[in-house]
Amino acid sequence: MIDLRERRDGDDERIAFVVRRAFAGEDEVKLIADLRADGDMLLEVVAEREGAGIVGHVAFSRLSVRSIDRELRAAALAPLAVLPTHQRQGIGQALVQDGLRRLQALNVELIVVLGDPAYYARFGFSALLARLLQAPYSGDGFQALELQPGALGKRAWDATYPPAFSKMS
Ligand SMILES: CC(C)(COP(=O)(O)OP(=O)(O)OC[C@H]1O[C@@H](n2cnc3c(N)ncnc32)[C@H](O)[C@@H]1OP(=O)(O)O)[C@@H](O)C(=O)NCCC(=O)NCCS
């Protein structure tokens, strides 16, 4: 049984453990800490398994997406982590789907991610759609998903990530 819930006070040490083990390093642990400290974190969801505690985590941060006369309510998905011993059991997928549902309820219109298209295409993320965004990232790994269909229209947009992302090595 997996329970998906929002991050609570007291979760952070265990979240850092899960993220450190999933990425085998500190960069993503620091990214999460910086996003929280800067007030740029929009949503964090954890996956809890009975007897094992938190085994997965996903973070969504604020993202500025502007065109000449409009600003979208947007978020960046990063990072997504599942404890190696619990991978390939659908936990990553459940975390992303739950996060997207919660963000839709918050009227978020657009999500972007930088990751493997082979993984993120299943949620509807598209590199083609992300080409409408002028951003620090590009290529097939940079993908976008409209939670409000047609949110991007056909115009060009500037996407600006929170400062914590520029501190990533
Ligand atoms: C990526 C990650 C979160 C997936 O979590 P998970 O719980 O194992 O994923 P799920 O069980 O929901 O999905 C497994 C499916 O995704 C595929 N998959 C898993 N990781 C993948 C990857 N890096 N690239 C492509 N496909 C991947 C598997 O083949 C599997 O597909 P299948 O069900 O058709 O066999 C997990 O592997 C992880 O923490 N990796 C290290 C950190 C990372 O790279 N995060 C993503 C970048 S932000």
XYZ file of C-alpha atoms and ligand atoms in Angstrom:
217
model
C 0.000 0.000 0.000
C 1.325 3.404 -1.006
C 0.036 6.593 0.555
C 0.542 9.802 -1.414
C 0.418 12.988 0.624
C 1.819 16.487 0.778
C 5.122 17.010 2.595
C 4.748 17.792 6.304
C 7.036 19.287 8.935
C 9.337 16.542 10.122
C 9.622 14.860 6.671
C 12.678 16.735 5.478
C 15.462 14.532 6.788
C 13.871 11.430 5.290
C 13.157 13.235 1.995
C 16.837 14.256 1.810
C 17.821 10.606 2.406
C 15.555 9.365 -0.405
C 16.733 12.031 -2.861
C 20.421 11.489 -1.977
C 20.096 7.738 -2.560
C 18.123 8.112 -5.809
C 20.571 10.581 -7.373
C 23.701 9.295 -5.600
C 24.696 12.845 -4.721
C 23.858 16.089 -2.977
C 22.918 18.417 -5.881
C 19.195 17.656 -5.823
C 19.081 17.690 -2.003
C 20.508 21.210 -2.129
C 18.132 22.242 -4.924
C 15.157 21.285 -2.743
C 16.585 23.109 0.296
C 17.269 26.254 -1.764
C 13.799 26.244 -3.368
C 12.197 26.010 0.080
C 14.450 28.704 1.580
C 13.735 31.065 -1.321
C 9.968 30.534 -1.067
C 9.890 29.138 -4.605
C 8.500 25.679 -3.775
C 4.913 25.258 -4.939
C 4.173 21.642 -4.011
C 5.959 18.602 -2.612
C 4.341 15.161 -2.572
C 5.763 12.129 -0.785
C 5.007 8.434 -1.256
C 4.845 6.550 2.004
C 4.876 2.769 2.260
C 3.666 0.981 5.351
C 6.624 -0.329 7.288
C 9.165 1.544 5.142
C 8.207 5.209 5.598
C 8.790 7.739 2.811
C 10.159 5.971 -0.285
C 9.540 8.633 -2.953
C 9.281 12.389 -3.401
C 8.436 14.878 -6.119
C 8.861 18.650 -6.066
C 7.152 21.312 -8.172
C 8.511 24.856 -8.050
C 7.238 28.183 -9.279
C 8.115 29.040 -12.854
C 7.619 32.401 -14.512
C 6.159 31.983 -18.011
C 5.369 35.262 -19.755
C 4.464 36.460 -23.224
C 4.149 40.053 -24.249
C 0.744 40.507 -22.626
C 0.106 37.437 -20.433
C 1.580 35.438 -17.605
C 0.761 31.755 -17.131
C 0.407 29.937 -13.838
C 3.261 27.482 -14.341
C 5.435 25.055 -12.420
C 8.653 23.116 -12.964
C 8.753 19.439 -11.990
C 12.131 18.727 -10.325
C 13.399 16.621 -8.822
C 11.560 13.275 -8.845
C 13.135 10.557 -6.714
C 12.269 7.016 -5.667
C 14.454 5.016 -3.295
C 16.435 2.542 -5.483
C 15.080 -0.463 -3.571
C 11.509 0.648 -4.393
C 11.942 1.608 -8.052
C 10.019 0.055 -10.976
C 6.916 -0.534 -8.890
C 4.919 2.401 -10.212
C 5.777 4.797 -7.373
C 7.391 7.444 -9.590
C 4.383 7.397 -11.896
C 1.937 7.607 -8.982
C 3.829 10.590 -7.514
C 3.790 12.533 -10.779
C 0.121 11.793 -11.450
C -0.871 12.798 -7.932
C 1.177 16.011 -8.167
C -0.379 16.927 -11.507
C -3.876 16.414 -10.077
C -3.116 18.660 -7.109
C -1.664 21.355 -9.367
C -4.675 21.206 -11.660
C -6.847 21.829 -8.596
C -4.683 24.911 -7.911
C -5.447 26.124 -11.463
C -1.865 25.700 -12.608
C -1.911 25.858 -16.412
C 1.495 24.548 -17.475
C 4.180 22.179 -16.166
C 7.680 21.818 -17.569
C 10.269 19.140 -16.907
C 13.832 18.390 -17.938
C 14.157 14.618 -18.138
C 14.062 11.476 -20.240
C 11.204 11.681 -22.809
C 10.900 7.866 -22.610
C 9.713 8.334 -19.042
C 7.784 11.622 -19.148
C 5.871 11.076 -22.422
C 3.478 8.732 -20.535
C 2.113 11.744 -18.631
C 1.631 13.747 -21.829
C 4.806 15.861 -21.629
C 5.946 17.011 -25.068
C 9.273 18.384 -26.310
C 7.472 19.859 -29.324
C 5.209 21.928 -27.074
C 8.211 23.111 -25.031
C 9.676 24.658 -28.168
C 7.242 27.533 -27.660
C 9.246 28.413 -24.538
C 12.413 30.457 -24.531
C 14.240 28.886 -21.577
C 17.719 28.040 -20.269
C 17.062 24.477 -21.437
C 16.243 23.087 -24.882
C 16.335 19.789 -26.779
C 14.292 16.611 -26.455
C 14.673 16.446 -22.673
C 12.986 19.800 -22.160
C 9.261 19.037 -22.187
C 6.000 20.794 -21.379
C 2.502 19.682 -20.414
C -0.590 21.872 -20.592
C -2.870 21.226 -17.605
C -5.260 23.677 -19.239
C -5.421 22.516 -22.867
C -4.360 25.266 -25.262
C -2.756 27.372 -22.506
C 0.304 28.119 -24.640
C -1.624 28.878 -27.814
C 0.709 29.508 -30.719
C 2.720 32.390 -29.324
C 6.249 32.458 -27.890
C 6.866 32.611 -24.151
C 9.795 33.371 -21.878
C 10.288 30.839 -19.087
C 12.378 31.919 -16.095
C 13.382 29.358 -13.476
C 13.816 30.205 -9.784
C 17.415 31.190 -8.861
C 18.014 27.840 -7.095
C 18.300 26.140 -10.502
C 21.204 28.333 -11.619
C 23.167 27.210 -8.556
C 22.980 23.561 -9.781
C 26.330 22.195 -10.962
C 13.032 8.018 -12.488
C 12.413 7.417 -11.227
C 11.838 8.503 -10.341
C 11.307 6.473 -11.676
O 10.676 5.972 -10.510
P 10.021 4.525 -10.501
O 9.166 4.439 -9.299
O 11.080 3.501 -10.675
O 9.176 4.594 -11.835
P 7.852 3.803 -12.151
O 7.901 2.463 -11.472
O 6.695 4.659 -11.947
O 8.016 3.630 -13.679
C 8.827 2.617 -14.112
C 8.820 2.722 -15.600
O 9.608 3.804 -16.003
C 10.726 3.340 -16.737
N 11.830 4.120 -16.278
C 12.285 4.225 -15.021
N 13.309 5.082 -14.999
C 13.487 5.520 -16.269
C 14.376 6.410 -16.899
N 15.354 7.058 -16.215
N 14.250 6.624 -18.213
C 13.301 5.990 -18.909
N 12.429 5.144 -18.377
C 12.531 4.905 -17.073
C 10.840 1.887 -16.472
O 11.329 1.215 -17.592
C 9.415 1.510 -16.229
O 8.725 1.335 -17.423
P 7.773 0.103 -17.574
O 6.783 0.222 -16.438
O 7.167 0.300 -18.926
O 8.696 -1.071 -17.441
C 13.450 6.590 -10.425
O 14.022 5.643 -11.281
C 14.563 7.441 -9.805
O 14.441 7.929 -8.688
N 15.661 7.607 -10.550
C 16.800 8.372 -10.051
C 16.508 9.831 -10.038
C 16.072 10.354 -11.394
O 16.702 10.089 -12.416
N 14.957 11.107 -11.418
C 14.336 11.604 -12.620
C 14.941 12.841 -13.101
S 14.316 14.287 -12.272
